[in-house]
Amino acid sequence: MTITIVGAGLGGLALARVLYVHGIDAVVYERELARDARGQGGMLDIHSGQRALREAGLLDRFHAIARIEGQDMRLLQPDGTLLLQEDTPDDAPPDRPEVDRADLRNLLLDSLPEDTVRWGHAFTAADEGLVHFADGSSATYDLLVGADGAQSRVRALLTDARPAHIGQNVVELGIPDIDRTHPDLAAMVGRGNYWVLGDSLSLAAQRNGDGRVRLGLSFYNTAADWFAISGIPFDDPDAARTRLIDLLPGWHPRFTALIAACDDTIVPRSITTLPVGLTWPSTPDVTLLGDAAHLMPPVGEGANMALLDGALLGLALAAHPDDFPTAVAEYEREMFERTSAAARMSADMQELLMSPDACQRLLEFFQTDPR
Ligand SMILES: Cc1cc2nc3c(=O)[nH]c(=O)nc-3n(C[C@H](O)[C@H](O)[C@H](O)COP(=O)(O)OP(=O)(O)OC[C@H]3O[C@@H](n4cnc5c(N)ncnc54)[C@H](O)[C@@H]3O)c2cc1C
């Protein structure tokens, strides 16, 4: 019985690892050519997903690479007023540590036999027990798991649902080696998360494990085609930084100094999500996990859910090794319920961030949230 996983992201790899721990083989087909073919992005806040790492037998190794101090939080207003500062004590429990996405992915990759992941295989279609790849090759499957992320192509086998724009456009930038190049800005941002919330605008800065500070400038209540009319010349980094600073009128110079210090990697990202509570009729030989199943606003749940999906599907298959349809139905029942609750929570947080009094509401949230 062949378990074929499409996508070597966190969810697909968590599934492959839990299956491996239970002595079940699986093959992961990944379109990237190698593990380091593409930058993996910044830090992830891992909380409920730690259960998946425990099931994968990797929790201790995860804690060794996670940064507890990455939980630090500073919240400010655009005029520079500091509203909240939470510094994580050295002996704090590792409930929500931050981890570099590439480190976490490498942890999972290194825990699998060398030939589990077949790089350079971009899934295009599936029919009659065969998966087809862009290079013309194909492979058989008894169970096909779409773990191929936000723009999943496997998803179409189960549902017509497509991600839709939610009125947020983000520009991602970064300051490399900040301690050496801009020690004053490094001290200002601190060890974890630094948030400035204005009216339909936010700046989120976050220290990464490699000494880079990543910045996300979010423009809320903007249309799907906003980048085309924003006047940000992405092909001219100097002019793009200047334009971004112009888009923050009245913001304290210490915030615009962060943008001026960024290097030339400036990436636009349009935020889309799947409908909250998306389900599909269970199909015995195909299922989805992670963003392919429940793409949510990026407010700290998606990677946790993807890891949990992978681990829990792995456990269901281990419990029913000769009965994939029962395992899939059992997995989907739990996954639909758990992830719709997470998607609802994420949508509420998104609504808060997009509201005119976002800063005050987020402050109240942090002051009352029993995190
Ligand atoms: C800026 C940002 C910050 C975030 N921060 C957090 C956070 O702090 N905490 C949190 O929980 N979540 C966070 N998320 C969400 C999180 O990143 C995702 O939910 C998570 O990565 C989903 O994992 P996945 O395995 O489903 O998909 P992915 O990690 O996207 O992996 C999908 C894999 O499938 C491969 N693939 C795609 N198409 C094909 C194909 N046709 N054939 C073969 N392979 C294919 C891709 O190359 C990729 O390797 C954030 C998201 C963003 C955008």
Coordinates of N, CA and C in Angstrom, one line a residue, residues 73-84 188-189 193-206 215-220 248 250-256 258-259 353 358-360 362 366:
M73 N 7.5 40.6 23.5 CA 6.5 41.4 22.7 C 6.6 42.8 23.1
R74 N 6.6 43.7 22.1 CA 6.5 45.1 22.3 C 5.4 45.6 21.4
L75 N 4.5 46.4 21.9 CA 3.4 47.0 21.1 C 3.5 48.5 21.2
L76 N 3.5 49.2 20.1 CA 3.6 50.6 20.1 C 2.6 51.3 19.2
Q77 N 2.4 52.6 19.4 CA 1.5 53.4 18.5 C 2.4 54.1 17.5
P78 N 1.9 54.5 16.3 CA 2.7 55.1 15.3 C 3.4 56.4 15.8
D79 N 2.9 57.0 16.8 CA 3.6 58.2 17.3 C 4.8 57.9 18.2
G80 N 5.0 56.6 18.4 CA 6.2 56.2 19.2 C 5.9 55.7 20.6
T81 N 4.6 55.9 21.1 CA 4.2 55.5 22.4 C 4.3 54.0 22.6
L82 N 5.1 53.6 23.6 CA 5.1 52.2 24.0 C 3.9 51.8 24.8
L83 N 3.1 50.9 24.3 CA 1.9 50.5 25.1 C 2.1 49.3 25.9
L84 N 2.9 48.4 25.4 CA 3.1 47.1 26.2 C 4.5 46.5 25.9
M188 N 16.2 48.5 19.9 CA 14.8 49.0 19.9 C 13.8 47.8 19.6
V189 N 14.2 46.9 18.7 CA 13.3 45.8 18.3 C 13.3 44.8 19.4
N193 N 9.1 40.0 19.2 CA 8.2 40.6 18.3 C 8.0 42.1 18.6
Y194 N 8.0 42.9 17.6 CA 7.9 44.4 17.8 C 6.8 44.8 16.8
W195 N 5.7 45.3 17.4 CA 4.5 45.6 16.6 C 4.1 47.1 16.7
V196 N 3.9 47.7 15.6 CA 3.3 49.1 15.6 C 2.0 49.0 14.8
L197 N 1.0 49.5 15.4 CA -0.3 49.4 14.8 C -1.0 50.7 14.6
G198 N -1.2 51.1 13.3 CA -1.9 52.3 13.0 C -3.3 52.0 12.4
D199 N -3.8 53.0 11.8 CA -5.1 52.9 11.2 C -5.0 52.2 9.8
S200 N -5.4 51.0 9.7 CA -5.3 50.2 8.5 C -3.9 49.9 8.0
L201 N -2.9 50.0 8.9 CA -1.5 49.9 8.6 C -0.8 49.3 9.8
S202 N 0.1 48.3 9.6 CA 0.9 47.8 10.7 C 2.3 47.5 10.3
L203 N 3.2 47.7 11.2 CA 4.6 47.3 11.0 C 4.9 46.2 12.0
A204 N 5.3 45.1 11.5 CA 5.7 44.0 12.5 C 7.2 43.7 12.2
A205 N 8.0 43.8 13.2 CA 9.4 43.5 13.1 C 9.7 42.3 14.0
Q206 N 10.5 41.4 13.6 CA 10.8 40.2 14.4 C 12.2 39.7 14.2
L215 N 10.9 42.4 8.6 CA 9.8 43.4 8.7 C 8.7 43.0 7.8
G216 N 7.5 43.2 8.3 CA 6.3 43.0 7.4 C 5.4 44.3 7.6
L217 N 5.3 45.0 6.5 CA 4.4 46.2 6.5 C 3.1 45.8 5.9
S218 N 2.0 45.8 6.7 CA 0.7 45.4 6.2 C -0.2 46.6 5.9
F219 N -0.8 46.5 4.8 CA -1.8 47.5 4.3 C -3.1 46.9 4.3
Y220 N -4.0 47.2 5.3 CA -5.3 46.6 5.5 C -6.3 47.3 4.7
L248 N 3.7 56.0 5.2 CA 3.5 56.0 6.7 C 3.6 57.4 7.2
G250 N 3.3 60.7 9.2 CA 3.2 61.0 10.6 C 3.7 59.9 11.5
W251 N 4.3 58.8 11.0 CA 4.9 57.8 11.8 C 6.2 58.3 12.4
H252 N 6.5 57.9 13.6 CA 7.7 58.3 14.3 C 9.0 57.9 13.5
P253 N 10.0 58.8 13.4 CA 11.2 58.5 12.6 C 11.9 57.2 13.0
R254 N 11.7 56.8 14.2 CA 12.4 55.5 14.6 C 11.8 54.3 13.8
F255 N 10.6 54.4 13.4 CA 10.0 53.3 12.6 C 10.4 53.4 11.1
T256 N 10.4 54.7 10.6 CA 10.8 54.8 9.2 C 12.3 54.5 9.1
L258 N 13.7 52.0 10.5 CA 13.8 50.6 10.3 C 13.7 50.2 8.8
I259 N 12.8 50.9 8.1 CA 12.6 50.7 6.7 C 13.8 51.1 5.9
L353 N -7.3 43.3 13.7 CA -6.2 44.0 13.1 C -6.6 45.0 12.0
A358 N -7.5 49.2 16.1 CA -6.8 47.9 16.3 C -5.8 48.0 17.4
C359 N -5.1 49.1 17.6 CA -4.0 49.1 18.6 C -4.6 48.9 20.0
Q360 N -5.6 49.7 20.3 CA -6.3 49.6 21.6 C -6.8 48.2 21.8
L362 N -5.9 45.4 20.4 CA -4.8 44.4 20.6 C -4.2 44.5 22.0
F366 N -4.0 41.4 24.6 CA -2.8 40.9 25.2 C -2.9 41.0 26.7

